[in-house]
Coordinates of C-alpha atoms in Angstrom, one line a residue:
M1 CA -0.3 6.2 -3.3
T2 CA 1.8 3.1 -4.0
A3 CA 5.5 3.9 -3.6
P4 CA 7.4 3.5 -6.8
H5 CA 10.6 1.6 -7.3
P6 CA 13.4 3.7 -5.7
G7 CA 15.4 3.7 -8.9
I8 CA 12.6 5.3 -11.0
G9 CA 10.2 7.9 -9.7
N10 CA 7.3 7.1 -12.0
R11 CA 5.1 4.2 -10.9
L12 CA 4.2 3.1 -14.4
L13 CA 7.8 3.0 -15.6
A14 CA 8.9 1.2 -12.5
A15 CA 6.5 -1.6 -13.3
L16 CA 8.0 -2.3 -16.7
P17 CA 10.5 -5.2 -17.3
P18 CA 13.9 -3.9 -18.4
A19 CA 13.5 -5.0 -22.0
D20 CA 10.2 -3.1 -22.3
L21 CA 11.5 -0.1 -20.5
G22 CA 14.4 -0.2 -23.0
L23 CA 11.9 0.6 -25.8
L24 CA 11.3 4.0 -24.2
T25 CA 14.5 5.1 -22.5
P26 CA 16.5 6.0 -25.6
Y27 CA 13.9 8.6 -26.4
F28 CA 13.3 10.1 -22.9
Q29 CA 14.1 13.6 -22.1
K30 CA 14.1 14.8 -18.5
V31 CA 12.1 18.0 -18.0
S32 CA 11.2 20.2 -15.1
F33 CA 8.0 22.2 -14.6
E34 CA 7.1 25.1 -12.3
T35 CA 4.0 25.6 -10.3
D36 CA 1.2 26.9 -12.6
A37 CA 3.0 25.8 -15.8
V38 CA 0.5 24.9 -18.5
L39 CA 1.6 21.5 -19.9
V40 CA -1.3 21.0 -22.3
R41 CA -4.1 23.4 -23.2
S42 CA -7.6 22.3 -24.1
G43 CA -7.7 21.8 -27.9
D44 CA -3.9 21.0 -28.1
E45 CA -2.7 17.8 -29.7
L46 CA -1.8 15.1 -27.1
D47 CA 1.9 15.2 -27.8
P48 CA 4.3 14.7 -26.1
V49 CA 3.7 12.1 -23.3
Y50 CA 4.8 13.0 -19.8
F51 CA 5.7 10.5 -17.1
P52 CA 5.9 12.6 -13.9
H53 CA 8.6 11.7 -11.3
S54 CA 7.4 14.3 -8.8
G55 CA 4.9 17.2 -8.6
A56 CA 1.2 17.3 -9.1
I57 CA -0.7 18.0 -12.3
A58 CA -4.4 19.0 -12.3
F59 CA -6.7 18.4 -15.3
M60 CA -8.9 21.4 -15.6
L61 CA -12.2 21.4 -17.6
D62 CA -12.8 24.8 -19.1
M63 CA -16.5 25.9 -19.2
P64 CA -18.1 28.3 -21.7
D65 CA -18.7 31.0 -19.0
G66 CA -14.9 31.2 -18.4
Q67 CA -14.9 29.2 -15.2
S68 CA -12.9 25.9 -14.8
V69 CA -13.0 23.0 -12.4
A70 CA -10.5 20.1 -11.7
T71 CA -11.5 16.7 -12.8
T72 CA -8.5 14.7 -11.8
L73 CA -5.1 15.1 -10.2
M74 CA -2.0 13.2 -11.4
G75 CA 1.5 12.6 -10.0
R76 CA 4.2 10.0 -10.3
E77 CA 1.6 7.2 -10.5
G78 CA 0.4 8.4 -14.0
A79 CA 1.3 9.6 -17.5
L80 CA 0.0 12.8 -19.0
A81 CA -1.2 12.3 -22.6
S82 CA -0.9 8.5 -22.5
F83 CA -4.2 8.2 -24.3
S84 CA -2.4 9.3 -27.4
V85 CA -1.7 5.6 -28.0
L86 CA -5.2 5.5 -29.5
G87 CA -4.0 7.8 -32.3
P88 CA -3.5 11.5 -32.8
S89 CA -6.2 13.4 -30.9
L90 CA -6.8 16.8 -29.2
S91 CA -7.0 17.3 -25.4
S92 CA -10.4 18.0 -23.9
V93 CA -8.8 19.5 -20.7
T94 CA -6.1 21.9 -19.7
A95 CA -3.3 20.3 -17.7
I96 CA -1.7 22.7 -15.1
A97 CA 1.1 21.9 -12.7
R98 CA -0.3 22.6 -9.2
V99 CA 3.0 21.4 -7.6
A100 CA 6.4 21.9 -9.3
G101 CA 8.2 18.7 -10.3
T102 CA 10.0 16.7 -13.0
A103 CA 9.0 14.2 -15.7
S104 CA 10.3 12.0 -18.4
L105 CA 9.0 13.2 -21.8
I106 CA 8.7 11.2 -25.0
S107 CA 7.0 12.0 -28.3
A108 CA 3.6 10.5 -28.9
A109 CA 4.8 8.8 -32.1
K110 CA 7.7 7.1 -30.3
F111 CA 5.4 6.1 -27.4
R112 CA 2.8 4.6 -29.8
A113 CA 5.5 2.6 -31.5
A114 CA 6.7 1.1 -28.2
Y115 CA 3.1 0.5 -27.2
A116 CA 2.5 -1.5 -30.3
Q117 CA 5.6 -3.7 -29.6
S118 CA 5.1 -4.3 -25.9
A119 CA 2.4 -6.1 -24.0
A120 CA 3.8 -4.8 -20.7
I121 CA 3.5 -1.2 -21.9
R122 CA -0.1 -1.9 -23.1
N123 CA -0.9 -3.3 -19.7
V124 CA 0.4 -0.3 -17.7
V125 CA -1.5 2.1 -20.0
Q126 CA -4.7 0.1 -19.5
V127 CA -4.3 0.0 -15.7
H128 CA -3.6 3.8 -15.7
A129 CA -6.7 4.4 -17.9
R130 CA -8.9 2.5 -15.5
A131 CA -7.4 4.4 -12.5
V132 CA -8.1 7.8 -14.3
L133 CA -11.7 6.7 -15.0
L134 CA -12.2 5.6 -11.4
Q135 CA -10.9 9.0 -10.2
L136 CA -13.2 10.8 -12.6
Q137 CA -16.2 8.9 -11.4
H138 CA -15.4 9.6 -7.7
V139 CA -14.8 13.3 -8.3
A140 CA -18.0 13.7 -10.3
A141 CA -20.1 12.0 -7.5
C142 CA -18.2 14.0 -4.8
N143 CA -18.9 17.3 -6.5
A144 CA -22.6 16.5 -6.8
L145 CA -23.2 15.2 -3.3
H146 CA -20.7 16.6 -0.8
R147 CA -20.0 19.9 1.0
V148 CA -17.2 22.2 0.0
D149 CA -15.2 21.6 3.2
G150 CA -15.2 17.8 2.6
R151 CA -14.2 18.3 -1.0
M152 CA -11.5 20.8 -0.1
A153 CA -10.1 18.4 2.4
R154 CA -10.1 15.7 -0.3
W155 CA -8.1 17.8 -2.7
L156 CA -5.6 18.8 0.0
L157 CA -5.1 15.2 0.9
Q158 CA -4.5 14.3 -2.8
L159 CA -2.0 17.1 -3.1
H160 CA -0.3 15.9 0.2
D161 CA 0.1 12.4 -1.4
R162 CA 2.4 14.0 -3.9
V163 CA 4.3 16.3 -1.6
P164 CA 7.0 15.0 0.8
H165 CA 6.0 17.2 3.7
D166 CA 3.0 18.8 5.5
L167 CA 3.5 22.3 3.9
L168 CA 1.6 22.4 0.6
P169 CA 2.7 24.9 -2.0
V170 CA -0.8 25.9 -3.0
T171 CA -2.7 29.2 -3.0
Q172 CA -6.3 29.8 -2.2
E173 CA -6.7 30.9 -5.8
A174 CA -5.5 27.5 -7.0
L175 CA -7.9 25.8 -4.5
A176 CA -10.8 27.9 -5.9
Q177 CA -9.9 26.6 -9.4
L178 CA -9.7 23.0 -8.2
L179 CA -13.0 23.2 -6.5
G180 CA -14.8 25.3 -9.1
V181 CA -15.9 27.9 -6.5
R182 CA -15.2 31.6 -5.9
R183 CA -12.4 32.8 -3.8
P184 CA -14.6 34.0 -0.9
T185 CA -16.0 30.5 -0.6
V186 CA -12.4 29.2 -0.2
T187 CA -11.6 31.8 2.5
L188 CA -14.7 30.8 4.5
T189 CA -14.0 27.1 4.1
M190 CA -10.4 27.5 5.0
S191 CA -11.5 29.2 8.2
K192 CA -13.6 26.1 9.1
L193 CA -10.6 23.8 8.5
R194 CA -8.5 26.0 10.7
K195 CA -11.0 25.8 13.5
A196 CA -11.1 22.0 13.2
G197 CA -7.3 22.0 13.5
A198 CA -6.9 20.4 10.0
V199 CA -5.1 23.5 8.6
P200 CA -2.8 25.0 11.3
S201 CA -1.7 27.8 9.0
D202 CA -2.4 29.3 5.6
R203 CA -0.1 32.1 4.4
R204 CA 2.1 33.3 1.6
G205 CA 1.1 30.6 -0.9
F206 CA 1.6 27.7 1.5
I207 CA -1.0 25.7 3.4
E208 CA 0.2 23.7 6.4
I209 CA -2.0 20.6 7.1
D210 CA -2.5 18.2 10.0
R211 CA -3.1 15.1 8.0
A212 CA -4.9 13.0 10.7
R213 CA -7.4 15.8 11.4
L214 CA -7.8 16.6 7.7
E215 CA -8.7 13.0 7.0
R216 CA -11.5 13.3 9.6
V217 CA -12.9 16.3 7.8
A218 CA -12.6 14.9 4.3
C219 CA -15.6 13.1 2.8
D220 CA -15.5 9.3 2.4
C221 CA -14.6 9.7 -1.3
Y222 CA -10.9 10.2 -0.6
A223 CA -10.3 7.0 1.4
L224 CA -12.5 4.9 -0.9
M225 CA -10.9 6.3 -4.1
Q226 CA -7.3 5.9 -2.9
H227 CA -7.9 2.4 -1.6
N228 CA -9.4 1.3 -4.9
I229 CA -6.7 2.9 -7.0
D230 CA -3.9 1.6 -4.8
R231 CA -5.3 -1.9 -4.8
M232 CA -5.6 -1.8 -8.6
Y233 CA -2.0 -0.8 -9.0
C234 CA -0.7 -3.4 -6.5
Q235 CA -2.7 -6.2 -8.1
E236 CA -2.2 -5.4 -11.8
L237 CA 1.3 -3.8 -12.0
S238 CA 4.4 -5.8 -11.3
A239 CA 7.5 -4.2 -9.7
P240 CA 10.6 -5.5 -11.4
Q241 CA 14.1 -4.0 -10.9
P242 CA 14.7 -2.0 -14.1
A243 CA 17.8 0.1 -14.6
H244 CA 17.4 3.9 -14.2
P245 CA 16.6 5.4 -17.6
Q246 CA 19.3 7.7 -19.1
I247 CA 17.5 11.0 -19.5
R248 CA 18.9 14.4 -20.1
Q249 CA 17.8 17.6 -18.4
S250 CA 16.2 20.5 -20.3
P251 CA 13.4 23.0 -19.9
I252 CA 9.9 22.1 -21.1
V253 CA 9.1 23.6 -24.5
A254 CA 5.8 24.0 -26.2
S255 CA 4.6 24.9 -29.7
D256 CA 4.2 28.6 -30.3
G257 CA 1.2 28.8 -32.6
V258 CA 1.1 27.9 -36.3
R259 CA 4.8 28.7 -36.9
G260 CA 5.8 25.8 -34.6
E261 CA 8.5 27.8 -32.9
S262 CA 9.7 26.6 -29.5
R263 CA 9.3 28.5 -26.3
A264 CA 9.7 27.8 -22.6
V265 CA 6.5 26.8 -20.8
S266 CA 5.5 29.7 -18.5
R267 CA 3.1 30.1 -15.6
A268 CA -0.6 30.1 -16.3
E269 CA -1.9 33.5 -17.4
K270 CA -4.1 35.1 -14.9

């Protein structure tokens, strides 16, 4: 993925001129999230908006039979619930952290107000929306046409883009959910990747990868998708030198039912 400005971890925020970024920073709250934390559930209102600085968030589509499958993966290049600028709406997917990280959080109402005032903010949201749509299209085609080993390699590469080392903190159960397959299928596919040298080890919730070999195993979707998204970001987002936003640290909170009480976001229920 395109490297963000060193002063700001999120690629979209780093692209904003200082004056436009200043419409957001007074309302930012720095939050952290653990692996398997549920940030948004399907049917929840899209509020607040998260600008990740690190980590990886998977958008999971829940099916009527209880199964789920990943549709997109987002990291510091995106913004969770940014489509709330279109007005109050409910999420059609469940957003789960697959890699722990941090984010800047802002209420949907405050974000909509800044969006209405700033052409630059509108531009980054539009670029991000096209990038998400492009990823959705590639993932849909990939799921329909390509084998499980190629698709698993693609997901592992996408996770690796958002992790600063070759040891990915992901379980086989999480991979099964990303792929929309059963755990035995993941075990068999992982064995194939080990034989190819693409996954030197897989134990205790961590998967070690050999990126060069994993890229050879992955289907063509990964390289094509990343090239198109990266080109879109480079061509359509500027990279000014904004000041680092002043944000405060606190745990993520979520609404607790109809009473609206606050609670810490926990790991996904098994």
